[in-house]
PDB file of C-alpha atoms in Angstrom:
ATOM      1  CA  MET A  12     -33.218 -43.716 -35.334  1.00 49.00           C
ATOM      2  CA  PRO A  13     -31.940 -44.100 -38.916  1.00 46.00           C
ATOM      3  CA  ARG A  14     -34.637 -44.408 -41.563  1.00 46.00           C
ATOM      4  CA  ARG A  15     -32.589 -45.975 -44.303  1.00 42.00           C
ATOM      5  CA  LYS A  16     -29.485 -47.882 -45.099  1.00 39.00           C
ATOM      6  CA  LYS A  17     -28.449 -48.138 -48.750  1.00 37.00           C
ATOM      7  CA  ASP A  18     -25.708 -49.917 -50.646  1.00 37.00           C
ATOM      8  CA  ASN A  19     -23.118 -47.303 -51.667  1.00 36.00           C
ATOM      9  CA  GLY A  20     -22.665 -48.809 -55.056  1.00 36.00           C
ATOM     10  CA  LEU A  21     -18.911 -48.987 -54.793  1.00 33.00           C
ATOM     11  CA  LYS A  22     -16.664 -52.028 -55.150  1.00 33.00           C
ATOM     12  CA  GLU A  23     -13.313 -52.545 -53.525  1.00 34.00           C
ATOM     13  CA  ASN A  24     -10.374 -53.010 -55.787  1.00 34.00           C
ATOM     14  CA  PRO A  25      -7.953 -55.613 -54.370  1.00 31.00           C
ATOM     15  CA  GLU A  26      -4.992 -53.887 -55.989  1.00 32.00           C
ATOM     16  CA  GLN A  27      -2.834 -51.725 -53.816  1.00 34.00           C
ATOM     17  CA  VAL A  28      -0.747 -48.714 -54.656  1.00 32.00           C
ATOM     18  CA  ASN A  29       3.004 -48.912 -54.533  1.00 35.00           C
ATOM     19  CA  LYS A  30       5.402 -46.001 -54.879  1.00 31.00           C
ATOM     20  CA  GLU A  31       6.325 -46.941 -58.429  1.00 31.00           C
ATOM     21  CA  GLU A  32       2.767 -47.139 -59.720  1.00 31.00           C
ATOM     22  CA  VAL A  33       0.651 -44.523 -61.418  1.00 29.00           C
ATOM     23  CA  ILE A  34      -2.328 -43.544 -59.298  1.00 28.00           C
ATOM     24  CA  GLU A  35      -5.725 -43.057 -60.876  1.00 31.00           C
ATOM     25  CA  ILE A  36      -8.836 -41.944 -58.970  1.00 31.00           C
ATOM     26  CA  PRO A  37     -12.193 -41.596 -60.805  1.00 34.00           C
ATOM     27  CA  VAL A  38     -13.096 -38.248 -59.390  1.00 36.00           C
ATOM     28  CA  GLY A  39     -14.664 -36.304 -62.254  1.00 39.00           C
ATOM     29  CA  GLU A  40     -18.132 -37.714 -62.013  1.00 39.00           C
ATOM     30  CA  TYR A  41     -18.189 -37.270 -58.283  1.00 36.00           C
ATOM     31  CA  PHE A  42     -17.339 -33.555 -58.473  1.00 40.00           C
ATOM     32  CA  SER A  43     -20.061 -33.050 -60.997  1.00 41.00           C
ATOM     33  CA  TRP A  44     -22.502 -34.609 -58.494  1.00 39.00           C
ATOM     34  CA  ALA A  45     -21.047 -32.830 -55.413  1.00 42.00           C
ATOM     35  CA  LYS A  46     -23.096 -29.605 -55.758  1.00 42.00           C
ATOM     36  CA  ASN A  47     -26.262 -31.623 -55.186  1.00 45.00           C
ATOM     37  CA  ASN A  48     -24.782 -33.467 -52.229  1.00 47.00           C
ATOM     38  CA  PRO A  49     -22.557 -30.946 -50.463  1.00 45.00           C
ATOM     39  CA  TRP A  50     -22.119 -32.982 -47.280  1.00 43.00           C
ATOM     40  CA  ARG A  51     -20.296 -35.656 -49.309  1.00 47.00           C
ATOM     41  CA  VAL A  52     -17.869 -33.239 -51.006  1.00 48.00           C
ATOM     42  CA  MET A  53     -15.297 -33.526 -48.264  1.00 48.00           C
ATOM     43  CA  THR A  54     -14.470 -37.190 -48.900  1.00 47.00           C
ATOM     44  CA  VAL A  55     -14.110 -36.698 -52.638  1.00 47.00           C
ATOM     45  CA  LEU A  56     -11.904 -33.581 -52.364  1.00 51.00           C
ATOM     46  CA  LEU A  57      -9.655 -35.262 -49.906  1.00 49.00           C
ATOM     47  CA  ALA A  58      -8.954 -37.943 -52.432  1.00 48.00           C
ATOM     48  CA  LEU A  59      -8.002 -35.275 -54.965  1.00 48.00           C
ATOM     49  CA  ILE A  60      -5.811 -33.479 -52.516  1.00 46.00           C
ATOM     50  CA  LEU A  61      -4.060 -36.672 -51.506  1.00 44.00           C
ATOM     51  CA  LEU A  62      -3.064 -37.166 -55.169  1.00 44.00           C
ATOM     52  CA  GLY A  63      -2.040 -33.492 -55.294  1.00 42.00           C
ATOM     53  CA  VAL A  64       0.258 -33.928 -52.324  1.00 42.00           C
ATOM     54  CA  ILE A  65       1.818 -36.948 -53.973  1.00 39.00           C
ATOM     55  CA  ILE A  66       2.418 -34.964 -57.159  1.00 39.00           C
ATOM     56  CA  PHE A  67       4.184 -31.953 -55.669  1.00 42.00           C
ATOM     57  CA  ASN A  68       6.000 -33.889 -52.995  1.00 42.00           C
ATOM     58  CA  PRO A  69       6.957 -37.397 -54.249  1.00 41.00           C
ATOM     59  CA  LEU A  70       6.910 -40.252 -51.813  1.00 38.00           C
ATOM     60  CA  GLY A  71      10.143 -40.535 -49.976  1.00 41.00           C
ATOM     61  CA  SER A  72      11.028 -36.848 -50.406  1.00 46.00           C
ATOM     62  CA  SER A  73      12.200 -34.992 -47.328  1.00 51.00           C
ATOM     63  CA  SER A  74      11.988 -31.548 -48.786  1.00 63.00           C
ATOM     64  CA  SER A  75       9.733 -29.062 -47.062  1.00 72.00           C
ATOM     65  CA  VAL A  76       6.795 -27.328 -48.745  1.00 78.00           C
ATOM     66  CA  SER A  77       5.806 -23.780 -48.015  1.00 85.00           C
ATOM     67  CA  ALA A  78       2.247 -22.918 -47.143  1.00 82.00           C
ATOM     68  CA  ASP A  79       1.921 -20.863 -50.317  1.00 85.00           C
ATOM     69  CA  LYS A  80       3.266 -23.647 -52.521  1.00 80.00           C
ATOM     70  CA  ALA A  81       1.127 -26.312 -50.862  1.00 76.00           C
ATOM     71  CA  GLY A  82      -2.041 -24.274 -51.439  1.00 76.00           C
ATOM     72  CA  LYS A  83      -1.232 -23.294 -55.011  1.00 78.00           C
ATOM     73  CA  ASN A  84      -0.364 -26.860 -56.036  1.00 72.00           C
ATOM     74  CA  ILE A  85      -3.552 -28.302 -54.505  1.00 68.00           C
ATOM     75  CA  ILE A  86      -5.717 -25.788 -56.359  1.00 74.00           C
ATOM     76  CA  SER A  87      -3.749 -26.155 -59.567  1.00 74.00           C
ATOM     77  CA  PHE A  88      -4.167 -29.886 -59.562  1.00 64.00           C
ATOM     78  CA  ILE A  89      -7.907 -29.821 -58.890  1.00 67.00           C
ATOM     79  CA  ASN A  90      -8.613 -27.157 -61.463  1.00 74.00           C
ATOM     80  CA  SER A  91      -6.468 -28.740 -64.166  1.00 75.00           C
ATOM     81  CA  ASN A  92      -8.724 -31.806 -64.237  1.00 65.00           C
ATOM     82  CA  PRO A  93     -10.990 -31.405 -67.313  1.00 68.00           C
ATOM     83  CA  ASN A  94     -13.566 -33.777 -65.885  1.00 59.00           C
ATOM     84  CA  ILE A  95     -14.363 -31.588 -62.899  1.00 62.00           C
ATOM     85  CA  GLU A  96     -17.236 -29.181 -63.249  1.00 66.00           C
ATOM     86  CA  GLY A  97     -16.580 -25.988 -61.281  1.00 72.00           C
ATOM     87  CA  GLU A  98     -13.504 -24.332 -59.916  1.00 81.00           C
ATOM     88  CA  ALA A  99     -11.861 -24.744 -56.525  1.00 80.00           C
ATOM     89  CA  THR A 100     -10.309 -21.747 -54.804  1.00 86.00           C
ATOM     90  CA  LEU A 101      -7.957 -21.470 -51.940  1.00 86.00           C
ATOM     91  CA  VAL A 102      -9.556 -19.558 -49.073  1.00 85.00           C
ATOM     92  CA  SER A 103      -6.634 -19.667 -46.628  1.00 84.00           C
ATOM     93  CA  VAL A 104      -3.521 -21.519 -45.504  1.00 82.00           C
ATOM     94  CA  GLU A 105      -2.131 -20.909 -42.041  1.00 79.00           C
ATOM     95  CA  LYS A 106       0.218 -22.673 -39.690  1.00 75.00           C
ATOM     96  CA  ASP A 107      -1.492 -24.586 -36.846  1.00 69.00           C
ATOM     97  CA  GLY A 108       1.242 -25.996 -34.641  1.00 64.00           C
ATOM     98  CA  SER A 109       3.104 -28.620 -36.662  1.00 67.00           C
ATOM     99  CA  PHE A 110       0.640 -28.473 -39.560  1.00 74.00           C
ATOM    100  CA  TYR A 111      -0.807 -26.270 -42.238  1.00 76.00           C
ATOM    101  CA  GLN A 112      -4.550 -25.647 -41.889  1.00 76.00           C
ATOM    102  CA  ALA A 113      -5.932 -25.059 -45.377  1.00 75.00           C
ATOM    103  CA  THR A 114      -9.452 -24.143 -46.413  1.00 78.00           C
ATOM    104  CA  VAL A 115     -10.517 -24.896 -49.977  1.00 76.00           C
ATOM    105  CA  ASN A 116     -13.771 -23.686 -51.464  1.00 78.00           C
ATOM    106  CA  PHE A 117     -15.506 -25.881 -54.042  1.00 72.00           C
ATOM    107  CA  GLN A 118     -19.117 -25.612 -55.153  1.00 68.00           C
ATOM    108  CA  GLY A 119     -19.783 -23.049 -52.472  1.00 67.00           C
ATOM    109  CA  GLN A 120     -18.529 -25.266 -49.666  1.00 67.00           C
ATOM    110  CA  ASN A 121     -15.484 -24.396 -47.500  1.00 66.00           C
ATOM    111  CA  LEU A 122     -13.608 -27.624 -46.869  1.00 71.00           C
ATOM    112  CA  PRO A 123     -10.964 -28.028 -44.112  1.00 68.00           C
ATOM    113  CA  VAL A 124      -7.712 -29.855 -44.790  1.00 69.00           C
ATOM    114  CA  TYR A 125      -4.604 -30.370 -42.676  1.00 70.00           C
ATOM    115  CA  LEU A 126      -1.161 -30.872 -44.176  1.00 70.00           C
ATOM    116  CA  THR A 127       2.145 -31.496 -42.437  1.00 72.00           C
ATOM    117  CA  LEU A 128       4.716 -28.780 -42.928  1.00 74.00           C
ATOM    118  CA  ASP A 129       6.851 -31.101 -45.033  1.00 72.00           C
ATOM    119  CA  GLY A 130       3.958 -31.978 -47.307  1.00 65.00           C
ATOM    120  CA  GLU A 131       4.231 -35.666 -46.638  1.00 59.00           C
ATOM    121  CA  TYR A 132       1.013 -36.186 -44.719  1.00 59.00           C
ATOM    122  CA  LEU A 133      -2.644 -35.241 -45.276  1.00 54.00           C
ATOM    123  CA  LEU A 134      -4.813 -35.286 -42.200  1.00 54.00           C
ATOM    124  CA  THR A 135      -8.521 -35.768 -41.817  1.00 43.00           C
ATOM    125  CA  GLY A 136      -8.244 -36.607 -38.134  1.00 42.00           C
ATOM    126  CA  ARG A 137      -5.222 -38.845 -37.982  1.00 42.00           C
ATOM    127  CA  PRO A 138      -2.034 -38.734 -40.107  1.00 43.00           C
ATOM    128  CA  VAL A 139      -2.334 -40.654 -43.319  1.00 44.00           C
ATOM    129  CA  SER A 140       1.159 -41.813 -44.278  1.00 42.00           C
ATOM    130  CA  LEU A 141       1.912 -41.499 -47.992  1.00 43.00           C
ATOM    131  CA  ASP A 142       4.303 -44.420 -47.603  1.00 43.00           C
ATOM    132  CA  GLU A 143       1.436 -46.725 -46.669  1.00 38.00           C
ATOM    133  CA  GLN A 144      -0.290 -48.765 -49.297  1.00 38.00           C
ATOM    134  CA  ILE A 145      -3.525 -47.021 -50.182  1.00 35.00           C
ATOM    135  CA  PRO A 146      -6.550 -49.012 -51.390  1.00 35.00           C
ATOM    136  CA  LEU A 147      -8.112 -47.555 -54.517  1.00 32.00           C
ATOM    137  CA  ILE A 148     -11.794 -47.431 -55.435  1.00 30.00           C
ATOM    138  CA  GLU A 149     -12.586 -49.324 -58.673  1.00 29.00           C
ATOM    139  CA  ASN A 150     -14.105 -47.151 -61.379  1.00 28.00           C
ATOM    140  CA  THR A 151     -17.267 -49.145 -61.847  1.00 29.00           C
ATOM    141  CA  GLN A 152     -19.020 -46.388 -63.913  1.00 32.00           C
ATOM    142  CA  THR A 153     -21.885 -46.562 -61.384  1.00 30.00           C
ATOM    143  CA  PRO A 154     -23.653 -43.509 -59.966  1.00 32.00           C
ATOM    144  CA  PRO A 155     -22.140 -41.757 -56.986  1.00 33.00           C
ATOM    145  CA  PRO A 156     -22.566 -43.442 -53.608  1.00 32.00           C
ATOM    146  CA  SER A 157     -25.936 -43.150 -51.815  1.00 36.00           C
ATOM    147  CA  LEU A 158     -26.300 -41.876 -48.275  1.00 60.00           C
ATOM    148  CA  GLU A 159     -25.881 -44.636 -45.750  1.00 76.00           C
ATOM    149  CA  ALA A 160     -27.407 -44.382 -42.288  1.00 88.00           C
ATOM    150  CA  ILE A 161     -25.943 -46.394 -39.412  1.00 91.00           C
ATOM    151  CA  GLU A 162     -26.937 -47.084 -35.872  1.00 92.00           C
ATOM    152  CA  VAL A 163     -25.221 -44.590 -33.551  1.00 95.00           C
ATOM    153  CA  GLU A 164     -25.080 -45.123 -29.813  1.00 94.00           C
ATOM    154  CA  GLU A 165     -26.290 -42.031 -27.970  1.00 91.00           C
ATOM    155  CA  GLY A 166     -24.753 -43.079 -24.644  1.00 90.00           C
ATOM    156  CA  ASN A 167     -24.897 -40.813 -21.601  1.00 92.00           C
ATOM    157  CA  ASP A 168     -23.397 -37.691 -23.161  1.00 96.00           C
ATOM    158  CA  ALA A 169     -24.559 -34.112 -22.821  1.00 96.00           C
ATOM    159  CA  SER A 170     -27.568 -33.230 -24.946  1.00 97.00           C
ATOM    160  CA  LEU A 171     -29.743 -30.303 -25.980  1.00 97.00           C
ATOM    161  CA  GLY A 172     -33.405 -30.659 -26.745  1.00 96.00           C
ATOM    162  CA  ASP A 173     -36.148 -33.270 -26.377  1.00 96.00           C
ATOM    163  CA  GLU A 174     -34.698 -36.752 -26.055  1.00 95.00           C
ATOM    164  CA  ASN A 175     -37.832 -38.021 -27.886  1.00 96.00           C
ATOM    165  CA  ALA A 176     -37.365 -35.641 -30.851  1.00 98.00           C
ATOM    166  CA  PRO A 177     -37.821 -37.277 -34.242  1.00 98.00           C
ATOM    167  CA  VAL A 178     -34.299 -36.336 -35.317  1.00 98.00           C
ATOM    168  CA  THR A 179     -31.114 -36.895 -33.345  1.00 98.00           C
ATOM    169  CA  ILE A 180     -27.833 -35.245 -34.209  1.00 98.00           C
ATOM    170  CA  VAL A 181     -24.649 -36.669 -32.693  1.00 98.00           C
ATOM    171  CA  GLU A 182     -21.627 -34.400 -32.990  1.00 98.00           C
ATOM    172  CA  PHE A 183     -18.040 -35.557 -32.520  1.00 97.00           C
ATOM    173  CA  SER A 184     -16.009 -32.473 -31.717  1.00 97.00           C
ATOM    174  CA  ASP A 185     -12.671 -31.144 -30.567  1.00 96.00           C
ATOM    175  CA  TYR A 186     -12.467 -27.989 -28.417  1.00 97.00           C
ATOM    176  CA  GLN A 187      -9.289 -26.788 -30.068  1.00 95.00           C
ATOM    177  CA  CYS A 188     -10.416 -27.452 -33.639  1.00 93.00           C
ATOM    178  CA  PRO A 189     -11.007 -24.180 -35.535  1.00 91.00           C
ATOM    179  CA  PHE A 190     -13.661 -25.726 -37.746  1.00 91.00           C
ATOM    180  CA  CYS A 191     -15.569 -26.971 -34.665  1.00 94.00           C
ATOM    181  CA  GLN A 192     -15.547 -23.397 -33.437  1.00 94.00           C
ATOM    182  CA  ARG A 193     -16.817 -22.238 -36.817  1.00 93.00           C
ATOM    183  CA  PHE A 194     -19.727 -24.697 -36.625  1.00 95.00           C
ATOM    184  CA  TRP A 195     -20.472 -23.590 -33.053  1.00 97.00           C
ATOM    185  CA  LYS A 196     -20.459 -19.919 -34.055  1.00 96.00           C
ATOM    186  CA  ASP A 197     -22.143 -20.012 -37.479  1.00 95.00           C
ATOM    187  CA  THR A 198     -24.367 -23.046 -37.708  1.00 96.00           C
ATOM    188  CA  LEU A 199     -25.349 -24.371 -34.280  1.00 98.00           C
ATOM    189  CA  PRO A 200     -27.288 -21.199 -33.298  1.00 98.00           C
ATOM    190  CA  LYS A 201     -29.543 -21.671 -36.359  1.00 98.00           C
ATOM    191  CA  ILE A 202     -30.075 -25.336 -35.621  1.00 98.00           C
ATOM    192  CA  LYS A 203     -31.001 -24.440 -32.027  1.00 98.00           C
ATOM    193  CA  GLU A 204     -33.556 -21.795 -33.098  1.00 98.00           C
ATOM    194  CA  THR A 205     -35.107 -23.771 -35.935  1.00 98.00           C
ATOM    195  CA  TYR A 206     -35.056 -27.344 -34.659  1.00 98.00           C
ATOM    196  CA  ILE A 207     -33.843 -27.849 -31.106  1.00 98.00           C
ATOM    197  CA  GLU A 208     -36.032 -25.254 -29.401  1.00 98.00           C
ATOM    198  CA  THR A 209     -39.027 -26.398 -31.412  1.00 98.00           C
ATOM    199  CA  GLY A 210     -38.706 -30.041 -30.249  1.00 98.00           C
ATOM    200  CA  LYS A 211     -37.673 -31.456 -33.634  1.00 98.00           C
ATOM    201  CA  VAL A 212     -34.007 -32.230 -32.878  1.00 98.00           C
ATOM    202  CA  ASN A 213     -32.097 -33.744 -29.978  1.00 98.00           C
ATOM    203  CA  PHE A 214     -28.432 -32.674 -30.155  1.00 98.00           C
ATOM    204  CA  ILE A 215     -25.785 -34.784 -28.471  1.00 98.00           C
ATOM    205  CA  TYR A 216     -22.123 -33.890 -27.914  1.00 98.00           C
ATOM    206  CA  LYS A 217     -19.344 -36.462 -27.935  1.00 98.00           C
ATOM    207  CA  ASP A 218     -15.589 -35.827 -27.529  1.00 98.00           C
ATOM    208  CA  PHE A 219     -13.097 -36.488 -30.340  1.00 96.00           C
ATOM    209  CA  PRO A 220      -9.889 -34.753 -29.222  1.00 95.00           C
ATOM    210  CA  LEU A 221      -7.250 -34.868 -32.032  1.00 92.00           C
ATOM    211  CA  SER A 222      -3.636 -35.529 -31.047  1.00 89.00           C
ATOM    212  CA  ILE A 223      -2.514 -32.517 -33.098  1.00 87.00           C
ATOM    213  CA  HIS A 224      -4.309 -30.227 -30.637  1.00 92.00           C
ATOM    214  CA  PRO A 225      -2.420 -30.343 -27.308  1.00 93.00           C
ATOM    215  CA  GLN A 226      -5.223 -28.764 -25.253  1.00 95.00           C
ATOM    216  CA  ALA A 227      -8.128 -30.760 -26.692  1.00 96.00           C
ATOM    217  CA  GLN A 228      -7.944 -33.736 -24.338  1.00 97.00           C
ATOM    218  CA  ILE A 229      -7.744 -31.657 -21.174  1.00 98.00           C
ATOM    219  CA  ALA A 230     -10.530 -29.420 -22.356  1.00 98.00           C
ATOM    220  CA  ALA A 231     -12.740 -32.440 -22.963  1.00 98.00           C
ATOM    221  CA  GLU A 232     -11.997 -33.805 -19.527  1.00 98.00           C
ATOM    222  CA  ALA A 233     -12.673 -30.398 -17.962  1.00 98.00           C
ATOM    223  CA  SER A 234     -16.117 -30.205 -19.616  1.00 98.00           C
ATOM    224  CA  GLU A 235     -16.955 -33.622 -18.282  1.00 97.00           C
ATOM    225  CA  CYS A 236     -15.797 -32.518 -14.836  1.00 97.00           C
ATOM    226  CA  VAL A 237     -18.126 -29.526 -15.009  1.00 97.00           C
ATOM    227  CA  ARG A 238     -21.024 -31.696 -16.176  1.00 96.00           C
ATOM    228  CA  SER A 239     -20.537 -34.115 -13.304  1.00 94.00           C
ATOM    229  CA  LYS A 240     -21.108 -31.241 -10.866  1.00 89.00           C
ATOM    230  CA  GLY A 241     -23.758 -29.279 -12.735  1.00 79.00           C
ATOM    231  CA  ARG A 242     -25.499 -31.576 -15.172  1.00 85.00           C
ATOM    232  CA  ASP A 243     -26.122 -30.630 -18.830  1.00 93.00           C
ATOM    233  CA  GLU A 244     -27.087 -27.015 -18.269  1.00 93.00           C
ATOM    234  CA  LYS A 245     -23.742 -26.154 -16.750  1.00 95.00           C
ATOM    235  CA  PHE A 246     -21.940 -28.299 -19.343  1.00 97.00           C
ATOM    236  CA  TRP A 247     -23.317 -26.255 -22.230  1.00 97.00           C
ATOM    237  CA  LYS A 248     -22.382 -23.011 -20.565  1.00 97.00           C
ATOM    238  CA  PHE A 249     -18.827 -24.298 -20.141  1.00 98.00           C
ATOM    239  CA  HIS A 250     -18.836 -25.643 -23.666  1.00 98.00           C
ATOM    240  CA  ASP A 251     -19.710 -22.162 -25.024  1.00 98.00           C
ATOM    241  CA  LYS A 252     -17.100 -20.542 -22.788  1.00 98.00           C
ATOM    242  CA  ILE A 253     -14.371 -22.729 -24.239  1.00 98.00           C
ATOM    243  CA  PHE A 254     -15.257 -21.980 -27.838  1.00 98.00           C
ATOM    244  CA  GLU A 255     -15.628 -18.262 -27.094  1.00 97.00           C
ATOM    245  CA  ASN A 256     -12.073 -18.289 -25.779  1.00 97.00           C
ATOM    246  CA  GLN A 257     -10.479 -20.996 -27.927  1.00 95.00           C
ATOM    247  CA  GLN A 258      -7.289 -19.059 -28.487  1.00 93.00           C
ATOM    248  CA  SER A 259      -6.719 -18.885 -24.710  1.00 95.00           C
ATOM    249  CA  LEU A 260      -7.103 -22.583 -23.976  1.00 96.00           C
ATOM    250  CA  SER A 261      -4.960 -23.824 -21.094  1.00 96.00           C
ATOM    251  CA  GLU A 262      -5.465 -25.953 -18.016  1.00 97.00           C
ATOM    252  CA  GLU A 263      -5.310 -22.920 -15.775  1.00 97.00           C
ATOM    253  CA  ASN A 264      -7.905 -21.031 -17.801  1.00 98.00           C
ATOM    254  CA  LEU A 265     -10.178 -24.072 -17.863  1.00 98.00           C
ATOM    255  CA  LYS A 266     -10.098 -24.147 -14.116  1.00 98.00           C
ATOM    256  CA  ALA A 267     -10.787 -20.427 -13.951  1.00 98.00           C
ATOM    257  CA  TRP A 268     -13.721 -20.667 -16.344  1.00 98.00           C
ATOM    258  CA  ALA A 269     -15.178 -23.498 -14.312  1.00 97.00           C
ATOM    259  CA  LYS A 270     -14.908 -21.381 -11.164  1.00 97.00           C
ATOM    260  CA  GLU A 271     -16.811 -18.640 -12.921  1.00 96.00           C
ATOM    261  CA  LEU A 272     -19.673 -21.207 -13.079  1.00 95.00           C
ATOM    262  CA  GLY A 273     -19.238 -22.022  -9.411  1.00 95.00           C
ATOM    263  CA  THR A 274     -17.386 -25.305  -9.988  1.00 95.00           C
ATOM    264  CA  ASP A 275     -13.942 -26.404  -8.790  1.00 97.00           C
ATOM    265  CA  ILE A 276     -12.503 -29.010 -11.210  1.00 97.00           C
ATOM    266  CA  THR A 277      -8.921 -29.026  -9.887  1.00 97.00           C
ATOM    267  CA  THR A 278      -9.108 -32.452  -8.175  1.00 97.00           C
ATOM    268  CA  CYS A 279     -11.225 -33.922 -10.942  1.00 97.00           C
ATOM    269  CA  LEU A 280      -8.536 -32.979 -13.558  1.00 98.00           C
ATOM    270  CA  LYS A 281      -5.641 -33.997 -11.348  1.00 97.00           C
ATOM    271  CA  ASN A 282      -7.122 -37.483 -10.853  1.00 96.00           C
ATOM    272  CA  GLY A 283      -7.942 -37.886 -14.507  1.00 96.00           C
ATOM    273  CA  GLN A 284     -11.453 -38.767 -13.542  1.00 97.00           C
ATOM    274  CA  PHE A 285     -12.843 -38.558 -17.069  1.00 97.00           C
ATOM    275  CA  LYS A 286      -9.763 -39.379 -19.098  1.00 97.00           C
ATOM    276  CA  ASP A 287     -10.985 -42.829 -19.996  1.00 97.00           C
ATOM    277  CA  GLU A 288     -14.496 -41.652 -20.746  1.00 96.00           C
ATOM    278  CA  VAL A 289     -13.168 -39.066 -23.245  1.00 97.00           C
ATOM    279  CA  GLN A 290     -11.023 -41.701 -24.939  1.00 96.00           C
ATOM    280  CA  GLU A 291     -14.013 -44.065 -25.149  1.00 96.00           C
ATOM    281  CA  ASP A 292     -15.865 -41.435 -27.165  1.00 97.00           C
ATOM    282  CA  PHE A 293     -12.855 -41.080 -29.444  1.00 96.00           C
ATOM    283  CA  THR A 294     -12.494 -44.857 -29.876  1.00 96.00           C
ATOM    284  CA  TYR A 295     -16.205 -45.311 -30.567  1.00 96.00           C
ATOM    285  CA  GLY A 296     -16.213 -42.419 -33.104  1.00 95.00           C
ATOM    286  CA  SER A 297     -13.270 -43.968 -34.944  1.00 93.00           C
ATOM    287  CA  SER A 298     -15.055 -47.289 -35.077  1.00 94.00           C
ATOM    288  CA  ILE A 299     -18.097 -45.837 -36.874  1.00 94.00           C
ATOM    289  CA  GLY A 300     -16.197 -43.784 -39.424  1.00 90.00           C
ATOM    290  CA  VAL A 301     -15.197 -40.527 -37.764  1.00 92.00           C
ATOM    291  CA  SER A 302     -11.760 -39.457 -38.935  1.00 87.00           C
ATOM    292  CA  GLY A 303     -11.763 -35.715 -38.308  1.00 89.00           C
ATOM    293  CA  THR A 304     -13.674 -32.923 -36.653  1.00 92.00           C
ATOM    294  CA  PRO A 305     -16.313 -31.805 -36.568  1.00 94.00           C
ATOM    295  CA  ALA A 306     -18.322 -34.851 -37.648  1.00 94.00           C
ATOM    296  CA  PHE A 307     -22.040 -35.310 -37.262  1.00 96.00           C
ATOM    297  CA  PHE A 308     -24.540 -38.178 -37.544  1.00 96.00           C
ATOM    298  CA  ILE A 309     -28.035 -36.928 -38.394  1.00 96.00           C
ATOM    299  CA  ASN A 310     -30.292 -39.941 -37.719  1.00 96.00           C
ATOM    300  CA  GLY A 311     -27.205 -41.996 -38.521  1.00 95.00           C
ATOM    301  CA  ILE A 312     -26.277 -40.109 -41.704  1.00 94.00           C
ATOM    302  CA  LEU A 313     -22.646 -38.916 -41.575  1.00 93.00           C
ATOM    303  CA  VAL A 314     -21.957 -35.240 -42.304  1.00 92.00           C
ATOM    304  CA  GLU A 315     -18.300 -34.148 -42.154  1.00 90.00           C
ATOM    305  CA  GLY A 316     -16.853 -30.677 -41.597  1.00 87.00           C
ATOM    306  CA  ALA A 317     -18.160 -27.265 -40.615  1.00 86.00           C
ATOM    307  CA  GLN A 318     -20.966 -27.315 -43.132  1.00 89.00           C
ATOM    308  CA  PRO A 319     -23.406 -24.392 -43.433  1.00 91.00           C
ATOM    309  CA  PHE A 320     -26.866 -24.538 -41.894  1.00 94.00           C
ATOM    310  CA  GLU A 321     -28.427 -25.313 -45.294  1.00 94.00           C
ATOM    311  CA  VAL A 322     -26.733 -28.705 -45.422  1.00 92.00           C
ATOM    312  CA  PHE A 323     -28.168 -29.712 -42.019  1.00 95.00           C
ATOM    313  CA  GLU A 324     -31.549 -28.266 -42.957  1.00 96.00           C
ATOM    314  CA  GLN A 325     -31.812 -30.344 -46.052  1.00 94.00           C
ATOM    315  CA  ILE A 326     -31.098 -33.640 -44.268  1.00 95.00           C
ATOM    316  CA  ILE A 327     -33.201 -32.787 -41.232  1.00 97.00           C
ATOM    317  CA  GLU A 328     -36.184 -31.874 -43.397  1.00 96.00           C
ATOM    318  CA  GLU A 329     -35.871 -35.147 -45.325  1.00 94.00           C
ATOM    319  CA  GLU A 330     -35.795 -37.051 -42.056  1.00 95.00           C
ATOM    320  CA  LEU A 331     -38.834 -35.182 -40.711  1.00 97.00           C
ATOM    321  CA  ALA A 332     -40.727 -35.776 -43.915  1.00 96.00           C
ATOM    322  CA  ALA A 333     -40.059 -39.531 -43.660  1.00 91.00           C
ATOM    323  CA  GLU A 334     -41.627 -39.737 -40.198  1.00 80.00           C
TER     324      GLU A 334
END
């Protein structure tokens, strides 16, 4: 259960952005604060990158942007701001279907960003049209926003750990998301060893298949099919198998991997038995603020992106200390 809910200290500005207007975002003070609150960096950097995209690809432009140019302009824009303490660096930019998948490092955190190939859209889970009117945050000169914990429904999804553990982590994930795979590989094992296996954390998995990943929905349905025949233990084995072989995701391979676990999911997939259930997870996640993957709620506190173990550790320890 969440232990606190605080006012974020921000006020909405009723003004909207039109194409002809100059856009101002009060980001300097937030970047100065980011190193002490790394799990909030993602939201701030996305605001910067959005402005960067507008700068190097004006609204209404149909010209394409190369991966190299997109990456360089984003970094150039961030680092040219004199109010930002620290320097952002481009880790990588690579094509992922119809999008560029970029990783930007700021204050020691690798932050995932998706851009369309033409540079007209920035994605944090769904396309954000640069032709839409975008509400701005008023520069109230107040301190950066506080953490806000919300009530998160656990539902009847697969879980790891003691259901009565003092801390609950709810993950919203996409089986084809490279950053979800990174979390599974680099961070989840440490959380398991330190907190799940010691009875301090209950870890719950919810589906959030992004439309930009063509195999994500069917993979989510397949995992639910496996769970229906083998409960959570078999689910987690299948979950690990998918992430181990993410580059080979296909319906046929999903069926084959399920058979390796002694489960035939052919009929289950054909009938779309869990299609609606997967979409219910997605709809619910969207309703509570999930816009991209992976996303986590630690006792109701939102953490976005494939953050390192230390970020989870800090919040978990704070929650345990508050018990």
